[in-house]
GROMACS .gro file of C-alpha atoms in nm:
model
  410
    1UNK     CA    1   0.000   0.000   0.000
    2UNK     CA    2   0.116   0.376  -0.056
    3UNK     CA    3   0.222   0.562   0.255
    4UNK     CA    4  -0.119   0.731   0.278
    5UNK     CA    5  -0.347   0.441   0.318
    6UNK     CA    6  -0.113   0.269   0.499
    7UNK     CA    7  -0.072   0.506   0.749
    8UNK     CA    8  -0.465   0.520   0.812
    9UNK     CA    9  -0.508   0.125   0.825
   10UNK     CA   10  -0.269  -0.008   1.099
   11UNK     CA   11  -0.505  -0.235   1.314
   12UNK     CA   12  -0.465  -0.215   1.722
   13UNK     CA   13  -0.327  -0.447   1.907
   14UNK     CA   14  -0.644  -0.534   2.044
   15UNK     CA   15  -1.014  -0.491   1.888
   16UNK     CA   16  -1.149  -0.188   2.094
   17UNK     CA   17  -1.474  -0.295   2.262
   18UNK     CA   18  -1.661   0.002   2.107
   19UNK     CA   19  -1.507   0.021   1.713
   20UNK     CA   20  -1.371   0.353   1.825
   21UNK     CA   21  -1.199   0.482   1.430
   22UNK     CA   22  -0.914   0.673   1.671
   23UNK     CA   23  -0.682   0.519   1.943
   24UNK     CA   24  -0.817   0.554   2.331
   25UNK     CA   25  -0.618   0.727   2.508
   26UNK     CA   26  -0.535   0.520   2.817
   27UNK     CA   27  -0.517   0.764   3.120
   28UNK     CA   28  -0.343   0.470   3.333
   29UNK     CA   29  -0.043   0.411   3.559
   30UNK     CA   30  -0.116   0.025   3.593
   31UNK     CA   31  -0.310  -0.293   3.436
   32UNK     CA   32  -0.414  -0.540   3.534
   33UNK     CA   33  -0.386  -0.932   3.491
   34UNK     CA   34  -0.563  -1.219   3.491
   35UNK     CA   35  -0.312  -1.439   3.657
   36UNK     CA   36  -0.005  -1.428   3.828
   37UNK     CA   37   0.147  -1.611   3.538
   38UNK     CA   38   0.072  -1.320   3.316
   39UNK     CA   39   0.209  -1.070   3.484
   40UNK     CA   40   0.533  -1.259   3.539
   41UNK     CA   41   0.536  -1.282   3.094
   42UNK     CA   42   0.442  -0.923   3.070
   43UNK     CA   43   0.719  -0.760   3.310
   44UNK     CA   44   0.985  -1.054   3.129
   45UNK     CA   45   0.884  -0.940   2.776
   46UNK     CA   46   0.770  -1.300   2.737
   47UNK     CA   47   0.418  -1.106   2.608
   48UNK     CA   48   0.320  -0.823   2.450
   49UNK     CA   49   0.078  -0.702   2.741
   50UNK     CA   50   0.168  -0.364   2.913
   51UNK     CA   51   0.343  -0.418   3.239
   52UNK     CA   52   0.325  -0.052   3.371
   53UNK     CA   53   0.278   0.244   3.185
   54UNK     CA   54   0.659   0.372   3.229
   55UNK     CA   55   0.734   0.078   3.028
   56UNK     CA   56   0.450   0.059   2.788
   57UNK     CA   57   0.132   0.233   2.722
   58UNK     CA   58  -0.152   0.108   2.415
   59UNK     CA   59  -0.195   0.429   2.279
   60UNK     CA   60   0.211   0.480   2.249
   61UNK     CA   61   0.250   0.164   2.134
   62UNK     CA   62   0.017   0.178   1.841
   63UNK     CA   63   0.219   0.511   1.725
   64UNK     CA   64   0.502   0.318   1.802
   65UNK     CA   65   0.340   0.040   1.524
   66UNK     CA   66   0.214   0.284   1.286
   67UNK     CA   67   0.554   0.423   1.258
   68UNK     CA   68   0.673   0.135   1.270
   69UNK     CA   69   0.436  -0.003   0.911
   70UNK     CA   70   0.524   0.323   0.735
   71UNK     CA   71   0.874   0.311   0.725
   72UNK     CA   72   0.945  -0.060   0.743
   73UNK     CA   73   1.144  -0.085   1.065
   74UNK     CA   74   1.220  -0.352   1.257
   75UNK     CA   75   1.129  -0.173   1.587
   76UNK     CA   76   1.027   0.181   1.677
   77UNK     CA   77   1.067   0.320   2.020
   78UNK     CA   78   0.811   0.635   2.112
   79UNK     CA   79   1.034   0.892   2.339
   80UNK     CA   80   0.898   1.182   2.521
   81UNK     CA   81   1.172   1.447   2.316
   82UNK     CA   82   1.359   1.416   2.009
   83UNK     CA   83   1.677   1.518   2.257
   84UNK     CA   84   1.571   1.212   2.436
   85UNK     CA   85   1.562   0.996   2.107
   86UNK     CA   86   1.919   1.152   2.032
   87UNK     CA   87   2.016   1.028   2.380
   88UNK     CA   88   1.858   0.674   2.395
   89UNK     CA   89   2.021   0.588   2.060
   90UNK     CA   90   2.365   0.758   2.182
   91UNK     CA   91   2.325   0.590   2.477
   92UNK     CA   92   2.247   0.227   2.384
   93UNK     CA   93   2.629   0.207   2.130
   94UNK     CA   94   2.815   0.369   2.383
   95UNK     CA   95   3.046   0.300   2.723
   96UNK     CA   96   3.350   0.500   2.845
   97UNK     CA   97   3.635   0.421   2.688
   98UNK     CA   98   3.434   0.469   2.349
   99UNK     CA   99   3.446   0.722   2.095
  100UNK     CA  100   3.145   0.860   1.869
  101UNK     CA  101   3.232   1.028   1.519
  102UNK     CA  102   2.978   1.324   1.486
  103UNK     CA  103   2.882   1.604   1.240
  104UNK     CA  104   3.013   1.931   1.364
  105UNK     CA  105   2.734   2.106   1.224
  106UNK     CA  106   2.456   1.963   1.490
  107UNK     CA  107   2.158   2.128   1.641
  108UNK     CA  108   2.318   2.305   1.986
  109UNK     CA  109   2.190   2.069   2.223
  110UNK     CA  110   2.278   1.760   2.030
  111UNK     CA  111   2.677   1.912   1.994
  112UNK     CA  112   2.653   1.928   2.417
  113UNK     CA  113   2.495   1.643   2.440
  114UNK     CA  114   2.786   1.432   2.253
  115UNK     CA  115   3.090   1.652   2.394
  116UNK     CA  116   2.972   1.748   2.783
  117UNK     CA  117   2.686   1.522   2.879
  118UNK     CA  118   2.816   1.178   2.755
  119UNK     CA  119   3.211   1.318   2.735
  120UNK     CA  120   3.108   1.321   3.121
  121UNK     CA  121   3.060   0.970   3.121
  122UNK     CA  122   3.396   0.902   2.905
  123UNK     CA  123   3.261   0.898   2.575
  124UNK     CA  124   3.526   1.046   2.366
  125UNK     CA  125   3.390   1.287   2.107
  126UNK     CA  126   3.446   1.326   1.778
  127UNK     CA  127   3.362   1.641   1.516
  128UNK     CA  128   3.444   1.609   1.175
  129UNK     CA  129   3.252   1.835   0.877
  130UNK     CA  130   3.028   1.518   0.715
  131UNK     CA  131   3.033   1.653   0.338
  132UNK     CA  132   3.384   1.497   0.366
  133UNK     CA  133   3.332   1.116   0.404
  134UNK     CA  134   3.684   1.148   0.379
  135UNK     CA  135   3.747   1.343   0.618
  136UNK     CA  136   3.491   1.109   0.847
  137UNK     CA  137   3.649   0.769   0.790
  138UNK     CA  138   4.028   0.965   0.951
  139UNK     CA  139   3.899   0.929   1.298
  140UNK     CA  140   3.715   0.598   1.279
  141UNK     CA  141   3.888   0.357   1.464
  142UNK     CA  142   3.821   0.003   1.679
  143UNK     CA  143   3.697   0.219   1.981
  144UNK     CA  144   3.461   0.420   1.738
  145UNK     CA  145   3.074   0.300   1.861
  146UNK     CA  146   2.853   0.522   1.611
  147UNK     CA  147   2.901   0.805   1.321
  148UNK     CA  148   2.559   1.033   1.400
  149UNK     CA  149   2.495   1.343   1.202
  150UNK     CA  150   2.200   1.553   1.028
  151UNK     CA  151   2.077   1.473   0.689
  152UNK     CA  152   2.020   1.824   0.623
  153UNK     CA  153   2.193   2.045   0.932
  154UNK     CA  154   1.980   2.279   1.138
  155UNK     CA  155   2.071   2.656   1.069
  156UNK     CA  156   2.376   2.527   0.815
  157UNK     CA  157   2.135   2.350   0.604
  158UNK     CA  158   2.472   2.156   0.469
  159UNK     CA  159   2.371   1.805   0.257
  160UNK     CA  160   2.593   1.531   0.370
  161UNK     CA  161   2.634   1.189   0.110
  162UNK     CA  162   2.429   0.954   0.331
  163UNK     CA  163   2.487   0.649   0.092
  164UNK     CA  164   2.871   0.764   0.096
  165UNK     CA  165   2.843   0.764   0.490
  166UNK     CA  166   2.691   0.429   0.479
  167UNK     CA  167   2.985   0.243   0.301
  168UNK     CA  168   3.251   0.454   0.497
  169UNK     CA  169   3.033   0.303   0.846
  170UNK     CA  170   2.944  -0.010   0.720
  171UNK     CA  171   3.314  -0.048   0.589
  172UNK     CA  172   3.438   0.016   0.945
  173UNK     CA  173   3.222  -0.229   1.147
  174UNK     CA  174   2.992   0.099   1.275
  175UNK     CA  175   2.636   0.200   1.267
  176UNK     CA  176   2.509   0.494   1.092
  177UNK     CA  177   2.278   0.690   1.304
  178UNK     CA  178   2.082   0.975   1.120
  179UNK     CA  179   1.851   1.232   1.276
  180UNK     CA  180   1.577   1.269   1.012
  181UNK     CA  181   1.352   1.515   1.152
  182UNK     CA  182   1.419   1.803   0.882
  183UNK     CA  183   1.237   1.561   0.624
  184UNK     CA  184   0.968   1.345   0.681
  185UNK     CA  185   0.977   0.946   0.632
  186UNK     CA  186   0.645   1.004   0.393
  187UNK     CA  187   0.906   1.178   0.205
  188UNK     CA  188   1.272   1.009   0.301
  189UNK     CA  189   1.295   0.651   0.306
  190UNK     CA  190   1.640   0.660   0.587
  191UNK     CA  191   1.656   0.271   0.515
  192UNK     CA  192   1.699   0.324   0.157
  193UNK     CA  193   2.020   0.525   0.236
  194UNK     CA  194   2.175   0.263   0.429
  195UNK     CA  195   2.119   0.420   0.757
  196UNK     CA  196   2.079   0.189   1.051
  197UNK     CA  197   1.938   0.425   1.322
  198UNK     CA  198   1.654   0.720   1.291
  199UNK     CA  199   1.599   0.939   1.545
  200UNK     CA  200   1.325   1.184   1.474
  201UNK     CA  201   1.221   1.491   1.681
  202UNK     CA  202   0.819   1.412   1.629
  203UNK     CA  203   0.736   1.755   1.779
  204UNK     CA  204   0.812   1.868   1.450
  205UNK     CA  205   0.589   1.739   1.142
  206UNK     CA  206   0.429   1.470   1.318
  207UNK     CA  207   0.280   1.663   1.586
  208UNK     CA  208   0.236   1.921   1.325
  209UNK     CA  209   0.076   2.192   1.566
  210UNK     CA  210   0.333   2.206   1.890
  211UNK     CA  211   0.077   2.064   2.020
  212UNK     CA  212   0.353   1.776   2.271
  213UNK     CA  213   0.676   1.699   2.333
  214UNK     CA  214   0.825   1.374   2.122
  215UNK     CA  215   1.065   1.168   1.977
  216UNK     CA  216   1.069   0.847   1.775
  217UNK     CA  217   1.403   0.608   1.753
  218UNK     CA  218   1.374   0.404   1.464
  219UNK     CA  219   1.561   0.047   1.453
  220UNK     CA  220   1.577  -0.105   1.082
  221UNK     CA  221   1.732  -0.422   1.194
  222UNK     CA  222   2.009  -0.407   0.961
  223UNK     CA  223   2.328  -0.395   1.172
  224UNK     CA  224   2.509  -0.661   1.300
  225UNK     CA  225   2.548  -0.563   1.663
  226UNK     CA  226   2.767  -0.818   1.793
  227UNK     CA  227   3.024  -0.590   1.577
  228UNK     CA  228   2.985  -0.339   1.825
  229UNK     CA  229   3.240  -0.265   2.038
  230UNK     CA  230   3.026  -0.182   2.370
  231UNK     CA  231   3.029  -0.519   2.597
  232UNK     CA  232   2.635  -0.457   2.669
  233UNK     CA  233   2.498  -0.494   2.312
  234UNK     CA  234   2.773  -0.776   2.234
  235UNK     CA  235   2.621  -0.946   2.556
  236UNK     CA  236   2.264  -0.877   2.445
  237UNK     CA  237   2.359  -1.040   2.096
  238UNK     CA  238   2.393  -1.378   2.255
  239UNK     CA  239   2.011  -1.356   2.394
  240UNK     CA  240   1.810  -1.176   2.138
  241UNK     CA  241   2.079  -1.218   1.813
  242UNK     CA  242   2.237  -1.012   1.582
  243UNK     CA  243   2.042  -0.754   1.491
  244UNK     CA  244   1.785  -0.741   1.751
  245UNK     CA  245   2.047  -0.642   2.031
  246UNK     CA  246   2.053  -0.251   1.974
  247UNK     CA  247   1.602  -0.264   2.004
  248UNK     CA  248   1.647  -0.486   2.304
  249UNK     CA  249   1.890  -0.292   2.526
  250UNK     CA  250   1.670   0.048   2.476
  251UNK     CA  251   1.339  -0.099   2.551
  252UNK     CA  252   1.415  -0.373   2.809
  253UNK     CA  253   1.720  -0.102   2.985
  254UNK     CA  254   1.720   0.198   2.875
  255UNK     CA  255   1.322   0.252   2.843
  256UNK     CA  256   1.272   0.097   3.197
  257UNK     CA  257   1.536   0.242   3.412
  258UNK     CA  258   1.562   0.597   3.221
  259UNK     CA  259   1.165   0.674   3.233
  260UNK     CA  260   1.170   0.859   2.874
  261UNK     CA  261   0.859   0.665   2.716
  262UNK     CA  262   0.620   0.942   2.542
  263UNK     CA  263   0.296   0.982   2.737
  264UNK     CA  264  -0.006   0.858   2.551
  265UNK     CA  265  -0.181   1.201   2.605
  266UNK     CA  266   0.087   1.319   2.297
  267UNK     CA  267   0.098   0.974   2.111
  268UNK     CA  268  -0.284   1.024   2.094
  269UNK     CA  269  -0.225   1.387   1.934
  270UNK     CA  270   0.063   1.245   1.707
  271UNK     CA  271  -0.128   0.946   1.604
  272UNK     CA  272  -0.372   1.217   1.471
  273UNK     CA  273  -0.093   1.441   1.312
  274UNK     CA  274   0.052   1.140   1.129
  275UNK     CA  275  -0.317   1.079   0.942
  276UNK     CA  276  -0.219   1.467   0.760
  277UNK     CA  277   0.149   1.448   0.778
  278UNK     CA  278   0.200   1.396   0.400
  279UNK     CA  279  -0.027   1.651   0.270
  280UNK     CA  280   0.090   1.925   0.485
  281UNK     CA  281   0.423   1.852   0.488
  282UNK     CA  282   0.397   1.877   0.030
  283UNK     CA  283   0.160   2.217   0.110
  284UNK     CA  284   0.453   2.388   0.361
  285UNK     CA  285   0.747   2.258   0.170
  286UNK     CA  286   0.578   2.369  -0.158
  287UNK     CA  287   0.487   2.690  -0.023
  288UNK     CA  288   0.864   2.729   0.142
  289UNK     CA  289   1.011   2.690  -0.209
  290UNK     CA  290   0.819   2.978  -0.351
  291UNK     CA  291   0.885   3.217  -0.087
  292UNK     CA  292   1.280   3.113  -0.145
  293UNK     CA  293   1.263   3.194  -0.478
  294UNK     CA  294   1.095   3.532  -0.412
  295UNK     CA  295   1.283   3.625  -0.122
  296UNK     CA  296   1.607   3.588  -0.366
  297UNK     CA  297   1.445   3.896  -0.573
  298UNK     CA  298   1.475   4.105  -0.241
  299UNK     CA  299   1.800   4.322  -0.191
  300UNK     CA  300   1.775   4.396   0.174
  301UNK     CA  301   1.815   3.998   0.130
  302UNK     CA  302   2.195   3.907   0.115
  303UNK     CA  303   2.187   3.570   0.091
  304UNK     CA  304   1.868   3.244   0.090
  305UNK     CA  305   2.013   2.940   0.165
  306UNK     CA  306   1.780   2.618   0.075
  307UNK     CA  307   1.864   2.359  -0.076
  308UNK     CA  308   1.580   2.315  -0.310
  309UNK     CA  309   1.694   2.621  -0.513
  310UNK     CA  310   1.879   2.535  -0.812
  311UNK     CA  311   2.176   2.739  -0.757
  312UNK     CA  312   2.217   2.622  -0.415
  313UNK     CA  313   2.561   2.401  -0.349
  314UNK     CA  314   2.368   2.089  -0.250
  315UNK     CA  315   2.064   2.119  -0.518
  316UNK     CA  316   2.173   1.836  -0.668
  317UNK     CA  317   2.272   1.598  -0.398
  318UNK     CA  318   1.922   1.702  -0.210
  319UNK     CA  319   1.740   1.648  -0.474
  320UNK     CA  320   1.880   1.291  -0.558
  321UNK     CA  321   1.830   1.192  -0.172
  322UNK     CA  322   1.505   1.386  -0.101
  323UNK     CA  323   1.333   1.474  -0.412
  324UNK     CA  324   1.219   1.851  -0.546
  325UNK     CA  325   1.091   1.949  -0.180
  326UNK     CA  326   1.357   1.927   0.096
  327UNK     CA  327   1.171   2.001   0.403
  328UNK     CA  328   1.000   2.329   0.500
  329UNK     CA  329   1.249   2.536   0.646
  330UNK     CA  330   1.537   2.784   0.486
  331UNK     CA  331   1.713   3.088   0.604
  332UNK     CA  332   1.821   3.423   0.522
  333UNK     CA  333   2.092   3.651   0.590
  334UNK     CA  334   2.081   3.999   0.656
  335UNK     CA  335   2.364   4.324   0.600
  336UNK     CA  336   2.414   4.247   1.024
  337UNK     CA  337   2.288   4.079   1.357
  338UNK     CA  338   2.118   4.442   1.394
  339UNK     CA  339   1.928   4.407   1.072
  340UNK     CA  340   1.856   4.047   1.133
  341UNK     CA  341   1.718   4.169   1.484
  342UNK     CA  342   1.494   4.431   1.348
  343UNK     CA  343   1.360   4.203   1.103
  344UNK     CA  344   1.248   3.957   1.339
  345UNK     CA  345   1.068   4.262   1.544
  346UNK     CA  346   0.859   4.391   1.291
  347UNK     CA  347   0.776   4.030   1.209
  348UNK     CA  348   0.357   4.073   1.202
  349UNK     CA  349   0.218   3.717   1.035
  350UNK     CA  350   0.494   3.529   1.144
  351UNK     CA  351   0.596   3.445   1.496
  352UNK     CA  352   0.902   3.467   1.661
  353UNK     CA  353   0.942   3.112   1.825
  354UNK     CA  354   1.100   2.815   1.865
  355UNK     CA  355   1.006   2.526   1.684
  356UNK     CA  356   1.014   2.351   1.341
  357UNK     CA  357   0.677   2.268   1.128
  358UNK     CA  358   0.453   2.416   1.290
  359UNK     CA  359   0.117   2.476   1.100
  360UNK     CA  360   0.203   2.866   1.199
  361UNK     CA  361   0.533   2.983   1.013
  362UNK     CA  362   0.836   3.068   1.337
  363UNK     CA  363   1.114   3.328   1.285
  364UNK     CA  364   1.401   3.320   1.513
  365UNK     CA  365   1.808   3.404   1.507
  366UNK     CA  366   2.002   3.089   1.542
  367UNK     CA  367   2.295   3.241   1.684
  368UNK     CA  368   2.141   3.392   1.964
  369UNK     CA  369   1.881   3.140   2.087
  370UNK     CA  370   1.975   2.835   2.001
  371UNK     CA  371   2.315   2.860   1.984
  372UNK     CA  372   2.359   3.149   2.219
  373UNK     CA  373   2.591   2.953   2.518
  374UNK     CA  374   2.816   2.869   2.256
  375UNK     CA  375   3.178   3.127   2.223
  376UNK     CA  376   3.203   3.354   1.879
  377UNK     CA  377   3.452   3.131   1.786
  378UNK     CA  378   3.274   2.800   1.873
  379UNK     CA  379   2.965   2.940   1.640
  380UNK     CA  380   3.234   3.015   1.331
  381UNK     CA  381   3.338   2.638   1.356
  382UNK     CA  382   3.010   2.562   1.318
  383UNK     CA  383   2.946   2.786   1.039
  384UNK     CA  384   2.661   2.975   1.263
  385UNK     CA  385   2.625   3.307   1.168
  386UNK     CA  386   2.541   3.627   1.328
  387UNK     CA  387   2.345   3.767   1.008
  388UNK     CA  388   2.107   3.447   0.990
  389UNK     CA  389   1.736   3.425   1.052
  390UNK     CA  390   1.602   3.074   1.037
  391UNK     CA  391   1.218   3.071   0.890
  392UNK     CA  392   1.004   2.761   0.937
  393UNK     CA  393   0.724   2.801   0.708
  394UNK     CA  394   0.368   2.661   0.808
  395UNK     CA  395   0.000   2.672   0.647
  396UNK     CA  396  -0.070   2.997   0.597
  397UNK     CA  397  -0.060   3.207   0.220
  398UNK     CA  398   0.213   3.224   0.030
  399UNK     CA  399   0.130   3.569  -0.054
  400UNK     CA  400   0.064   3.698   0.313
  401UNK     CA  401   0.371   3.541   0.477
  402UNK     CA  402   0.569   3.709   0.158
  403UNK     CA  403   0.467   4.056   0.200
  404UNK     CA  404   0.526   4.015   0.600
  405UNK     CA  405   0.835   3.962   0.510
  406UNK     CA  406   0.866   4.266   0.237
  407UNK     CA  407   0.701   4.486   0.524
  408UNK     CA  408   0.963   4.387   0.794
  409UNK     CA  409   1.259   4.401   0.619
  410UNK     CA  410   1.194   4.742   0.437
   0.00000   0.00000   0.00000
């Protein structure tokens, strides 16, 4: 089946007593059993009944298998953030005395996440520029437990070679581990690509209103984990086998003593965001294009950076990897951080906030916000830029959200 009636066909687990067409959302902390023996197999995984709702909830685990149809996975694993999906999947390949190779051109949190959070915990990291597989496969080495980077990075907007990466990995011994979130899986097929681990923020698209906090890790099954050079996976390899190792270890350990499963009050609004995800996702990316391509007839404008424009850098490569509409977001740059400021203030249709894909378009300056802990010189290594202003473009007119734009900026 196509992704659209796919997505609107996954049966429940279990028939709901009253036909209900959407999910219930179960408002529960416990269940209960009709035996002792039951609950025994449901806390040892030796059923699929919900334990306890830290470990498993029916509303998050039907996201969990809806996502899980779409895309093909082996195993999907709902999260409460898409930091926390970053984390879990982090988390799970690593150990101290182990080294992750990472894209130096990460969201903020997901740079301090690698190099003070789990560098902490002795986790060497790793920054290398991705558009180089070359440059990636230098610090690879037997200690190296995951390469993890952006398939299109978030201000940069840089394009890395994601079937290059794979074969680099994959030539190495390592697993790939791509956060997706900047184009949907109606759109990208990760698995396709050869990567072995998605993490996807699912506040963004899925949600599709900022409506909840979420995050999806995606296991394809693909990578032989008793490769791996962290002890716990090669130990888990022995029980569950080869590929099943990396799925096991997050939901039996990381799942259960971390507390991170999403709350089925936002898997209930996410299981209704995925129903329009396509179509809204083609109308914001469509309309994001357009306002691009106008925005480039603007002087005040210095510079429009997406990669869907034909003389972007990365037209070519994006469009080969993620077809004519690569996600809903771009960014321009102004004369200074002063003009970008006053831009932003005069900013009447759309907001200034936080946030990707919303169904309202968000303005906000990179460097300051999301970046802002980070030195001058930290943000040039990054290729973060003082004169940028980041636009994620939602639902409303073309026309409107242009000439809020013409207004502010003249």
């Amino acid at each position: 089946m196509q992704y659209e009636t796919k997505v609107l066909t996954t049966k429940y687990q279990k028939p709901d007593a009253y036909g209900a067409l959407s999910m219930p959302v179960y408002y529960t902390a416990a269940f209960e059993f009709e035996s002792a023996k039951a609950m025994g197999d449901a806390f040892c995984g030796r059923s699929m009944a919900p334990s306890y709702a830290r470990i498993a909830n029916p509303t998050t685990t039907y996201l969990e298998e809806r996502v899980r149809q779409i895309t093909g996975a082996t195993s999907v694993t709902a999260l409460n953030t898409g930091m926390t999906a970053i984390h879990y999947a982090l988390t799970a390949v690593s150990a101290a005395g182990l080294n992750i190779v990472a894209s130096k051109h990460l969201f903020g949190n997901s740079v301090s996440l690698i190099r003070d959070t789990l560098g902490t915990f002795g986790v060497e990291p790793r920054f290398a520029d991705f558009t180089n597989p070359a440059e990636v496969e230098t610090l690879i080495d037997d200690k190296t437990c995951a390469l993890f980077f952006e398939i299109i990075t978030n201000p940069q907007l840089f394009v890395a070679d994601i079937k290059a990466l794979s074969e680099v990995a994959h030539r190495h011994g390592v697993p790939l581990i791509a956060d997706t979130t900047i184009v949907p899986f109606s759109t990208f097929h990760a698995n396709d690509f050869g990567v072995d681990i998605e993490v996807v923020s699912s506040t963004k698209y899925i949600s599709g209103g900022g409506t909840g906090l979420g995050g999806l890790l995606i296991d394809y099954g693909r990578f032989d984990w008793s490769q791996a050079p962290s002890s716990a996976l090669q130990a888990r390899t022995k029980r569950v086998g080869k590929k099943l190792a990396f799925t096991a270890r997050v939901k039996t350990e990381l799942v259960t003593n971390l507390g991170g499963l999403m709350t089925p009050q936002v898997a209930y609004m996410e299981t209704l965001g995925l129903d329009s995800l396509d179509i809204r996702f083609r109308r914001q990316a469509e309309t994001a294009l357009w306002l691009a391509q106008q925005c480039q007839q603007l002087p005040e404008i210095k510079r429009v950076n997406y990669t869907g424009l034909d003389d972007n850098p990365y037209h070519e490569l994006s469009n080969r990897q993620f077809g004519p509409l690569p996600g809903a977001v771009f960014t321009i740059d102004l004369a200074s951080k002063e003009a970008a400021f006053d831009f932003i203030d005069r900013l009447q249709v759309i907001r200034r906030a936080t946030n990707l894909f919303d169904r309202k378009s968000l303005a906000i300056h990179p460097a300051s916000t999301i970046f802002g802990l980070f030195t001058p010189e930290q943000c040039a290594e990054m290729s973060v830029l003082d004169t940028t202003v980041r636009l994620s473009i939602g639902l409303e007119a073309g026309e409107d959200l242009l000439e809020d734009i013409k207004q502010s900026i003249r």
